[in-house]
Short mmCIF file of C-alpha atoms in Angstrom, two decimals:
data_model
loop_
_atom_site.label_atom_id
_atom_site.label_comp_id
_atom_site.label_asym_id
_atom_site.label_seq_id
_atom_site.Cartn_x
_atom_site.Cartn_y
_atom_site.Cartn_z
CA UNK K 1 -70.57 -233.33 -64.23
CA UNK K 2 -67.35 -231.46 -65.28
CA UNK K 3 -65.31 -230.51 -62.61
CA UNK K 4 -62.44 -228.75 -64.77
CA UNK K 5 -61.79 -226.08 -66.55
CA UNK K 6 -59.67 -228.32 -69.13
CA UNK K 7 -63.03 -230.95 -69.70
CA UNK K 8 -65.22 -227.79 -70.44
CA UNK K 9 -62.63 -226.66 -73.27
CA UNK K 10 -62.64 -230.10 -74.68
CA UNK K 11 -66.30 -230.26 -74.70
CA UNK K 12 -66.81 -226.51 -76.46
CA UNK K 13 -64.19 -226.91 -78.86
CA UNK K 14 -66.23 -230.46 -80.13
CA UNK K 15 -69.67 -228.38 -80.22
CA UNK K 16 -70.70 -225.99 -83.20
CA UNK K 17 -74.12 -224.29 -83.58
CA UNK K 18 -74.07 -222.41 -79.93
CA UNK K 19 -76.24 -220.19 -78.05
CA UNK K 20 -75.31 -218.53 -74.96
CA UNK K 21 -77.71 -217.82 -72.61
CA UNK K 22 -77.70 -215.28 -69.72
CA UNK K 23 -80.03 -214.77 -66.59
CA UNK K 24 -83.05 -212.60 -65.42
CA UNK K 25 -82.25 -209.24 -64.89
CA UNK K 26 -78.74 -209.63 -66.94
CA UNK K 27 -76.00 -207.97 -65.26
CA UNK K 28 -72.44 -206.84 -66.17
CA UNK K 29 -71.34 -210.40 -65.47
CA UNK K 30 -73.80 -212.51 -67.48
CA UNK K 31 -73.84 -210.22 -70.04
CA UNK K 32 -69.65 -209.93 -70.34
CA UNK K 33 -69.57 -213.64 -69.97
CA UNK K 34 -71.77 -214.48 -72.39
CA UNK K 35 -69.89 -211.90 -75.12
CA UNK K 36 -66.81 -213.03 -74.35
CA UNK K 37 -67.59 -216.52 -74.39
CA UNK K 38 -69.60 -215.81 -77.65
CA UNK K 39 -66.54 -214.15 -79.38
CA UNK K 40 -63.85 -216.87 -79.09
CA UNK K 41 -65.51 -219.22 -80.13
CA UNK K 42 -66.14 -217.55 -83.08
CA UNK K 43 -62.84 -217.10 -83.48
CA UNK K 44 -62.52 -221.42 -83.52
CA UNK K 45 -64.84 -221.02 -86.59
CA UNK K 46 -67.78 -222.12 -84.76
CA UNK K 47 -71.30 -220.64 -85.18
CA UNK K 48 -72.19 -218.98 -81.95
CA UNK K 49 -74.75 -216.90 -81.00
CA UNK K 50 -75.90 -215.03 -77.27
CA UNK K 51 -79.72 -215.73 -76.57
CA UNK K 52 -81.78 -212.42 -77.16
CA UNK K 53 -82.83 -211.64 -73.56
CA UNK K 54 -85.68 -208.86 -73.33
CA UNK K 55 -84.64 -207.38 -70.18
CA UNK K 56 -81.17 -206.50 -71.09
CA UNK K 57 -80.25 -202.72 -69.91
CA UNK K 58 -78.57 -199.74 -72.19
CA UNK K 59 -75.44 -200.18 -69.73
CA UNK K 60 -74.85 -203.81 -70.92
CA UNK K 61 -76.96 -204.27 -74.67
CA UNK K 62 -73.69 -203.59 -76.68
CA UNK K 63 -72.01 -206.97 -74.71
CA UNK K 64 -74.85 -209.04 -76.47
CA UNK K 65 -77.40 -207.70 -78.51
CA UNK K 66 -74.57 -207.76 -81.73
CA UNK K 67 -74.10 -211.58 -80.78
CA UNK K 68 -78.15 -212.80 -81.47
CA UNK K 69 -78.97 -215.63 -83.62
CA UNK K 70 -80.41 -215.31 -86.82
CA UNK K 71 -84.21 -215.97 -87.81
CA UNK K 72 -83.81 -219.83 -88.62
CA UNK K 73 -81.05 -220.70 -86.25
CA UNK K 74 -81.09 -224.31 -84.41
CA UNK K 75 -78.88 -224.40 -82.21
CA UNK K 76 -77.41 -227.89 -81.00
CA UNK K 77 -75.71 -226.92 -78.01
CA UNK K 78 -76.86 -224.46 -74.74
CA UNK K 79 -74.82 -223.12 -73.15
CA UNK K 80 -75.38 -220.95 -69.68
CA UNK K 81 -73.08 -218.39 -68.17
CA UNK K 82 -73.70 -216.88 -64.53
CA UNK K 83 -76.78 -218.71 -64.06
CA UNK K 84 -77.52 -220.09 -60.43
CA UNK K 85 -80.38 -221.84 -61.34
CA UNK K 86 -82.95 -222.98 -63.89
CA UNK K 87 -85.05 -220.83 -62.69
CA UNK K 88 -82.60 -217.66 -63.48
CA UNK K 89 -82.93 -218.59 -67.27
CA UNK K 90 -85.59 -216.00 -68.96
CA UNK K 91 -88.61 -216.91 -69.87
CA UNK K 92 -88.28 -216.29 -73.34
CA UNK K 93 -85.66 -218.98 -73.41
CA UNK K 94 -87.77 -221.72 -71.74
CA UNK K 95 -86.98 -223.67 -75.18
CA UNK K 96 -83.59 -224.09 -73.90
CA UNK K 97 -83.56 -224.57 -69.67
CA UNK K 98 -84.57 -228.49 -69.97
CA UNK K 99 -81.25 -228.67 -72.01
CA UNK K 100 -78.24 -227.10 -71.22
CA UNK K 101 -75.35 -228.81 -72.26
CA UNK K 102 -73.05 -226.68 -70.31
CA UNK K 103 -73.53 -224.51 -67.19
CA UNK K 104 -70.89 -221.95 -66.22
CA UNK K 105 -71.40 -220.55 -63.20
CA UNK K 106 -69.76 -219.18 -59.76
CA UNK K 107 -72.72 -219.29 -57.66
CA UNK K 108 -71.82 -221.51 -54.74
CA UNK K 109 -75.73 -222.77 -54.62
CA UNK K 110 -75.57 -224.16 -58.18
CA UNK K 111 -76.49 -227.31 -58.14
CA UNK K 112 -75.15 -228.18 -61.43
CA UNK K 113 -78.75 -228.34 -63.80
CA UNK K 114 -76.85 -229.35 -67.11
CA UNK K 115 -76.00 -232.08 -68.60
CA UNK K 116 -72.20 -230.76 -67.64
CA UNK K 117 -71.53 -228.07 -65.46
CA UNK K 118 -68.39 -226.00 -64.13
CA UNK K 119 -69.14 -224.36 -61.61
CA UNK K 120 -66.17 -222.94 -59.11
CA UNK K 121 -67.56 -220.98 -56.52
CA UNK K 122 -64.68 -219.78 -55.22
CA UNK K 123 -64.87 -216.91 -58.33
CA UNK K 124 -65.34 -213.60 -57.88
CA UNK K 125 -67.26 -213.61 -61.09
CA UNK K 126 -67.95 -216.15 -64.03
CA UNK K 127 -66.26 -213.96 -66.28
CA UNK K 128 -63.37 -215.12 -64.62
CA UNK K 129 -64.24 -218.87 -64.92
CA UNK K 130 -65.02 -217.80 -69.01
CA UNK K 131 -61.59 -216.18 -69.03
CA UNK K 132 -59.91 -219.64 -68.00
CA UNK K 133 -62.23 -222.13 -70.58
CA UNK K 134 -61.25 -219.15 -73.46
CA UNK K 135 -57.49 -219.57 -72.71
CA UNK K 136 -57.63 -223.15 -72.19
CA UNK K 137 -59.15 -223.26 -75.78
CA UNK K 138 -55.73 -221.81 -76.95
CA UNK K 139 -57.94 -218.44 -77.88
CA UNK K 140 -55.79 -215.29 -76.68
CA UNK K 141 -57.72 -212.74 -75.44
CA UNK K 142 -57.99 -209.77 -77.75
CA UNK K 143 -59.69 -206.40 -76.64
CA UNK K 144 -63.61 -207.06 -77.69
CA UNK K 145 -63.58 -210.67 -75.84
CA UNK K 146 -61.20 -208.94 -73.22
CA UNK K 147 -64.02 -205.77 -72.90
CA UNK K 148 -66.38 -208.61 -71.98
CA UNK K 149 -64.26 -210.40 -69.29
CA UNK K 150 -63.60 -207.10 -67.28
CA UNK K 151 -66.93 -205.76 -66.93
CA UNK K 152 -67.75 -209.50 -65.56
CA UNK K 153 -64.69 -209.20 -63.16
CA UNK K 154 -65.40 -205.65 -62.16
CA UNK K 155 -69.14 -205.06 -61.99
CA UNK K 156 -69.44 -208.36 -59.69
CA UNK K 157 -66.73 -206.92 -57.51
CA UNK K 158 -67.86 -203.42 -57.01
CA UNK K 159 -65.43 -201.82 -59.35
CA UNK K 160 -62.39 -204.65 -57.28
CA UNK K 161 -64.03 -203.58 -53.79
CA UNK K 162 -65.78 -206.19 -52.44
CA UNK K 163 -64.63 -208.65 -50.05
CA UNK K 164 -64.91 -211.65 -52.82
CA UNK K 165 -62.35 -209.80 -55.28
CA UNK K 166 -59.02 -212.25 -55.21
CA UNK K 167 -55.47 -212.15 -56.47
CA UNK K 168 -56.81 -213.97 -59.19
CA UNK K 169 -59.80 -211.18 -60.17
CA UNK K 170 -56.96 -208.45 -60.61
CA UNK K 171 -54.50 -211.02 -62.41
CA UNK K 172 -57.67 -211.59 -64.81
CA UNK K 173 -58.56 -207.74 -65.11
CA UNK K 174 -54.88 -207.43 -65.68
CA UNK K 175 -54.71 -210.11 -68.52
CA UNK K 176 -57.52 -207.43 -70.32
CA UNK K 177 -55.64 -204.78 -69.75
CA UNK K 178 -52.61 -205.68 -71.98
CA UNK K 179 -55.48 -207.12 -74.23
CA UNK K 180 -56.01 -203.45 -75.03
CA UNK K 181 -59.19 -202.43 -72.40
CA UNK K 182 -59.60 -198.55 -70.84
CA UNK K 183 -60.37 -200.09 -67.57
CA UNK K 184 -60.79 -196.54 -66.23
CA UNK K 185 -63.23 -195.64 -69.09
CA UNK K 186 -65.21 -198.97 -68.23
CA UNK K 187 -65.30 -198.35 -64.61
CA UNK K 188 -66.36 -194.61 -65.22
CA UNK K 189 -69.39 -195.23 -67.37
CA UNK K 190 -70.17 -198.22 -64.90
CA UNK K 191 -69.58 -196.47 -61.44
CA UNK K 192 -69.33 -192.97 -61.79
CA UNK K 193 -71.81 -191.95 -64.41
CA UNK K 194 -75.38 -191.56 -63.22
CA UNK K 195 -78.70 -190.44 -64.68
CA UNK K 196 -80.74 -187.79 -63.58
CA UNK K 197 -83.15 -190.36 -62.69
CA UNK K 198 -80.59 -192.07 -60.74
CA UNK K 199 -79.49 -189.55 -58.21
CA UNK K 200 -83.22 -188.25 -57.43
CA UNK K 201 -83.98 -192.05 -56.69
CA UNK K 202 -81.33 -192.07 -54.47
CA UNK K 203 -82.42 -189.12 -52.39
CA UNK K 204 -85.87 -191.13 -52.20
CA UNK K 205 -84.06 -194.35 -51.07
CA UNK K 206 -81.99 -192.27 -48.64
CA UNK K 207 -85.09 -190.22 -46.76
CA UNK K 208 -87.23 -193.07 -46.64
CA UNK K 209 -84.34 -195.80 -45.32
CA UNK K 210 -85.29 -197.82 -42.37
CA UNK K 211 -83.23 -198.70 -39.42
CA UNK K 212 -83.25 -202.14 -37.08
CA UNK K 213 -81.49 -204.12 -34.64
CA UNK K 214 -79.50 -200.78 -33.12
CA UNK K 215 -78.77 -199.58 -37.03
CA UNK K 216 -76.93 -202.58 -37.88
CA UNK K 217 -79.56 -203.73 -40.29
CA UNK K 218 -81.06 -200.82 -42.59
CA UNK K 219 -83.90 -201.44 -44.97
CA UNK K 220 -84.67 -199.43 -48.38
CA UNK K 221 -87.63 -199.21 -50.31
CA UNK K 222 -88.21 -198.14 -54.37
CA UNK K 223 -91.54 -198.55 -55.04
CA UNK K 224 -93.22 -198.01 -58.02
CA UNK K 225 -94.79 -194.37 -57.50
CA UNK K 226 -90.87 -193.66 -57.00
CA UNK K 227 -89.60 -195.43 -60.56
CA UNK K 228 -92.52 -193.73 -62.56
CA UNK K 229 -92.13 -189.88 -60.72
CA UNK K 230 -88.50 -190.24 -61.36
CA UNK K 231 -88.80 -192.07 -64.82
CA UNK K 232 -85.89 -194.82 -63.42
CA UNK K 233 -86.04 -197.83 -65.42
CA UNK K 234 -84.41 -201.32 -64.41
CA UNK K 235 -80.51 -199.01 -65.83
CA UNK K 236 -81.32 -196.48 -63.48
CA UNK K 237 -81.26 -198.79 -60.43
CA UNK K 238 -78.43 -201.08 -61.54
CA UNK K 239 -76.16 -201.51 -58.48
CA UNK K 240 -78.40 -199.27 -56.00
CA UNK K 241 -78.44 -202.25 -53.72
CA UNK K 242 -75.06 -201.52 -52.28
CA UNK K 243 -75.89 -198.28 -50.92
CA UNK K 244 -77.83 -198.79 -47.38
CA UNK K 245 -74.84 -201.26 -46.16
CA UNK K 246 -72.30 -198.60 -46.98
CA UNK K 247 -73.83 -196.45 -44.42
CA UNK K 248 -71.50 -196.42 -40.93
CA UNK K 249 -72.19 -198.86 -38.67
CA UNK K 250 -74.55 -200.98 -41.24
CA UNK K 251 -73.91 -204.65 -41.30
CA UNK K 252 -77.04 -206.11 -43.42
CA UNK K 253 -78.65 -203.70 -45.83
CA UNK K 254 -82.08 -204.90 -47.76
CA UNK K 255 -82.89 -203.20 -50.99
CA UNK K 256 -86.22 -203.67 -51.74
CA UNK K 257 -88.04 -203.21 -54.98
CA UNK K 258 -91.66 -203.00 -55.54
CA UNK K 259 -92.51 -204.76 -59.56
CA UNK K 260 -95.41 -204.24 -61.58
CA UNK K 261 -96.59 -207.13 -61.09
CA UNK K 262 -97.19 -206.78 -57.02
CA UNK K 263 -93.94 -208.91 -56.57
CA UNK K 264 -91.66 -207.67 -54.46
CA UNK K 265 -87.63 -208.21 -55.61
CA UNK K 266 -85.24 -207.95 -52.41
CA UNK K 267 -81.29 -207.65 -52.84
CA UNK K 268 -78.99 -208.43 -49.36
CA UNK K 269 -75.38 -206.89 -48.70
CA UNK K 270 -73.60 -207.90 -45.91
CA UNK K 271 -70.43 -207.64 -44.49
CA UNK K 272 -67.95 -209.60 -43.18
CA UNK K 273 -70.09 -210.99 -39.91
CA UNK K 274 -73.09 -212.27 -42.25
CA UNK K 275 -73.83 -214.64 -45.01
CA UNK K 276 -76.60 -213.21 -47.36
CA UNK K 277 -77.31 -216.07 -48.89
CA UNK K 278 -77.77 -217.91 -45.86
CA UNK K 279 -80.85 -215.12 -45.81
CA UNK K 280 -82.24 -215.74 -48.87
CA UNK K 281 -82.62 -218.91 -48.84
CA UNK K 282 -84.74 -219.51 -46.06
CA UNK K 283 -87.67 -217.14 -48.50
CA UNK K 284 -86.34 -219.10 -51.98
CA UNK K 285 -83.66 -217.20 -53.42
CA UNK K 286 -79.86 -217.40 -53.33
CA UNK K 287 -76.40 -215.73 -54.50
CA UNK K 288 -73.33 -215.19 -52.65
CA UNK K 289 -71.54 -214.76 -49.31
CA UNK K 290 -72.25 -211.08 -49.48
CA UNK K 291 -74.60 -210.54 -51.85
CA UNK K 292 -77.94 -212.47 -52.68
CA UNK K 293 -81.14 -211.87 -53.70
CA UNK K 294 -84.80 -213.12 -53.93
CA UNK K 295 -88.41 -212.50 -55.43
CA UNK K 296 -91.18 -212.33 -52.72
CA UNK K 297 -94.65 -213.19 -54.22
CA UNK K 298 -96.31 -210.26 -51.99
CA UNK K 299 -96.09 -206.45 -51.35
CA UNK K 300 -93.88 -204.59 -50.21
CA UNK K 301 -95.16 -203.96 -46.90
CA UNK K 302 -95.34 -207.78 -46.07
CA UNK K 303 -91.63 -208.50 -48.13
CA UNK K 304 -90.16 -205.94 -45.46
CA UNK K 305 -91.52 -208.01 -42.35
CA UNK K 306 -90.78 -211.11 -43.53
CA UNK K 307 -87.57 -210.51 -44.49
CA UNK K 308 -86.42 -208.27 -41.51
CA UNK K 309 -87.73 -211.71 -39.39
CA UNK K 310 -85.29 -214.15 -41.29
CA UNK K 311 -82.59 -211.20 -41.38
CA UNK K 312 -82.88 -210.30 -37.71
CA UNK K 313 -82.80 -214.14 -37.00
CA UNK K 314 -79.67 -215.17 -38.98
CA UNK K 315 -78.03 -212.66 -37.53
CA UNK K 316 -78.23 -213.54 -33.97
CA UNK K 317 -77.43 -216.83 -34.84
CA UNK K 318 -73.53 -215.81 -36.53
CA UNK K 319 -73.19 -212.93 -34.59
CA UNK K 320 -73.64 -214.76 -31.28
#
């Protein structure tokens, strides 16, 4: 196990012939981290490379798609950035899960699947974790690793407005700034620019939300009649899980997604008074104080009661 920043320098700096790999569903965070990560240690003169992952979106392909291995590469070293589990690692890197060298992470459930792992869950993001191994490598940050580190830092705060951003996220979002980043730029494109597809989803999510427990839980549905009449693909609906808990008076909000394959994916934002992981867990999934998420192996219908049961229970039990 490596339980410093300073031990996972010293073991990157001795490796050569890297991948990077980066979870399901690759958000901002993976997919900075990873880019980042994959940059400086280029910059070392080593050969690295970010695993090609299939479901990467147009709002984050440009932080790793540059970075893939050529045909013929072997790499000797794995490393894994953001990734809670083994489970999070994509199926079309299965070649590499039963042997990561290194696991990066900030997910307080990680229970450390490498051979060496850092994981600090006290971070608001990995990228943050990334942005401590790069500079502990002697590697200053310059804007193209720096680009990586604050879409980490800002798309797993909310743009710096959730309740796990630190002094320590804005000291790190600072660092890229004087590295040379247009943090309002990046937080434009990420938070302010939406697709057609996006906002008539949205008016769908909004007419069709739920209420429980005297409106303090609120439960939202996209189902798959909704993504194909609107055209919103897996870009569109980055981040939509935030909206039902910023309704007033919302304290649990369940985003619920229906996927082709009769799965059901479920994303849980709390506030202060609840612990969303503490919800997923109890139906096999995980995450964060405030934000966690699961796959349910049913329909939608059936996802919605069970997971309004465990909700409705956990929160009796820490509101009490």
């Amino acid at each position: 196990m490596i339980g410093t920043v300073s031990r996972a320098a010293e073991v990157l700096k001795a490796a050569d012939n890297i991948i990077i790999l980066t979870h399901r569903r690759p958000d901002g965070d993976t997919a900075g981290s990873a880019g980042a990560l994959c940059l400086a240690l280029r910059k070392l003169g080593k050969k690295a490379f970010v695993a090609p992952n299939r479901e990467i979106t147009r709002r984050y392909a440009g932080l790793i798609v540059p970075y893939a291995p050529y045909d013929g590469f072997e790499p000797a070293f794995v490393v894994s950035v953001d990734c809670a589990d083994r489970g999070m690692i994509p199926a079309e890197m299965a070649q590499y899960a039963q042997r990561v060298d290194l696991v990066i992470d900030h997910h307080r459930s990680n229970d450390g699947f490498g051979t060496d792992n850092l994981v600090m869950g006290h971070c608001a993001a990995c990228a943050e974790i990334v942005c401590a191994v790069i500079e502990e490598m002697g590697i200053s940050l310059d804007s193209s690793i720096a680009e990586g580190i604050y879409v980490g830092a800002s798309t797993d705060t909310g743009c710096f407005k959730f309740s796990n951003t630190t002094s320590n996220t804005h000291r790190v979002a600072a660092k890229c700034l004087d590295a040379g980043v247009d943090g309002g730029e990046i937080n434009r494109a990420l938070f302010e620019t939406k697709s057609r597809a996006r906002y008539e989803i949205e008016g769908m999510l909004f007419s069709g939300m739920r209420f429980y427990h005297d409106g303090k839980i609120a439960v939202a549905l996209i189902t798959r009649e909704a993504k194909q009449k609107t055209g919103a693909d897996w870009d569109d609906l980055d981040a939509i899980a935030g909206i039902p808990r910023q309704i007033e008076g919302v304290e649990v909000g369940l985003t619920l997604t229906e996927l082709d394959n009769g799965d059901t994916k479920v994303s849980v934002r709390t506030t202060k008074e609840v612990d969303a992981s503490a919800i997923c867990t109890q139906v096999g999934g995980g995450g964060h104080i405030r934000a966690a998420g699961a796959t349910l192996h049913c329909g939608s219908e059936e996802a919605i009661r069970r997971m309004l049961e465990v909700t409705e229970r956990v929160y009796a039990g820490e509101t009490a």
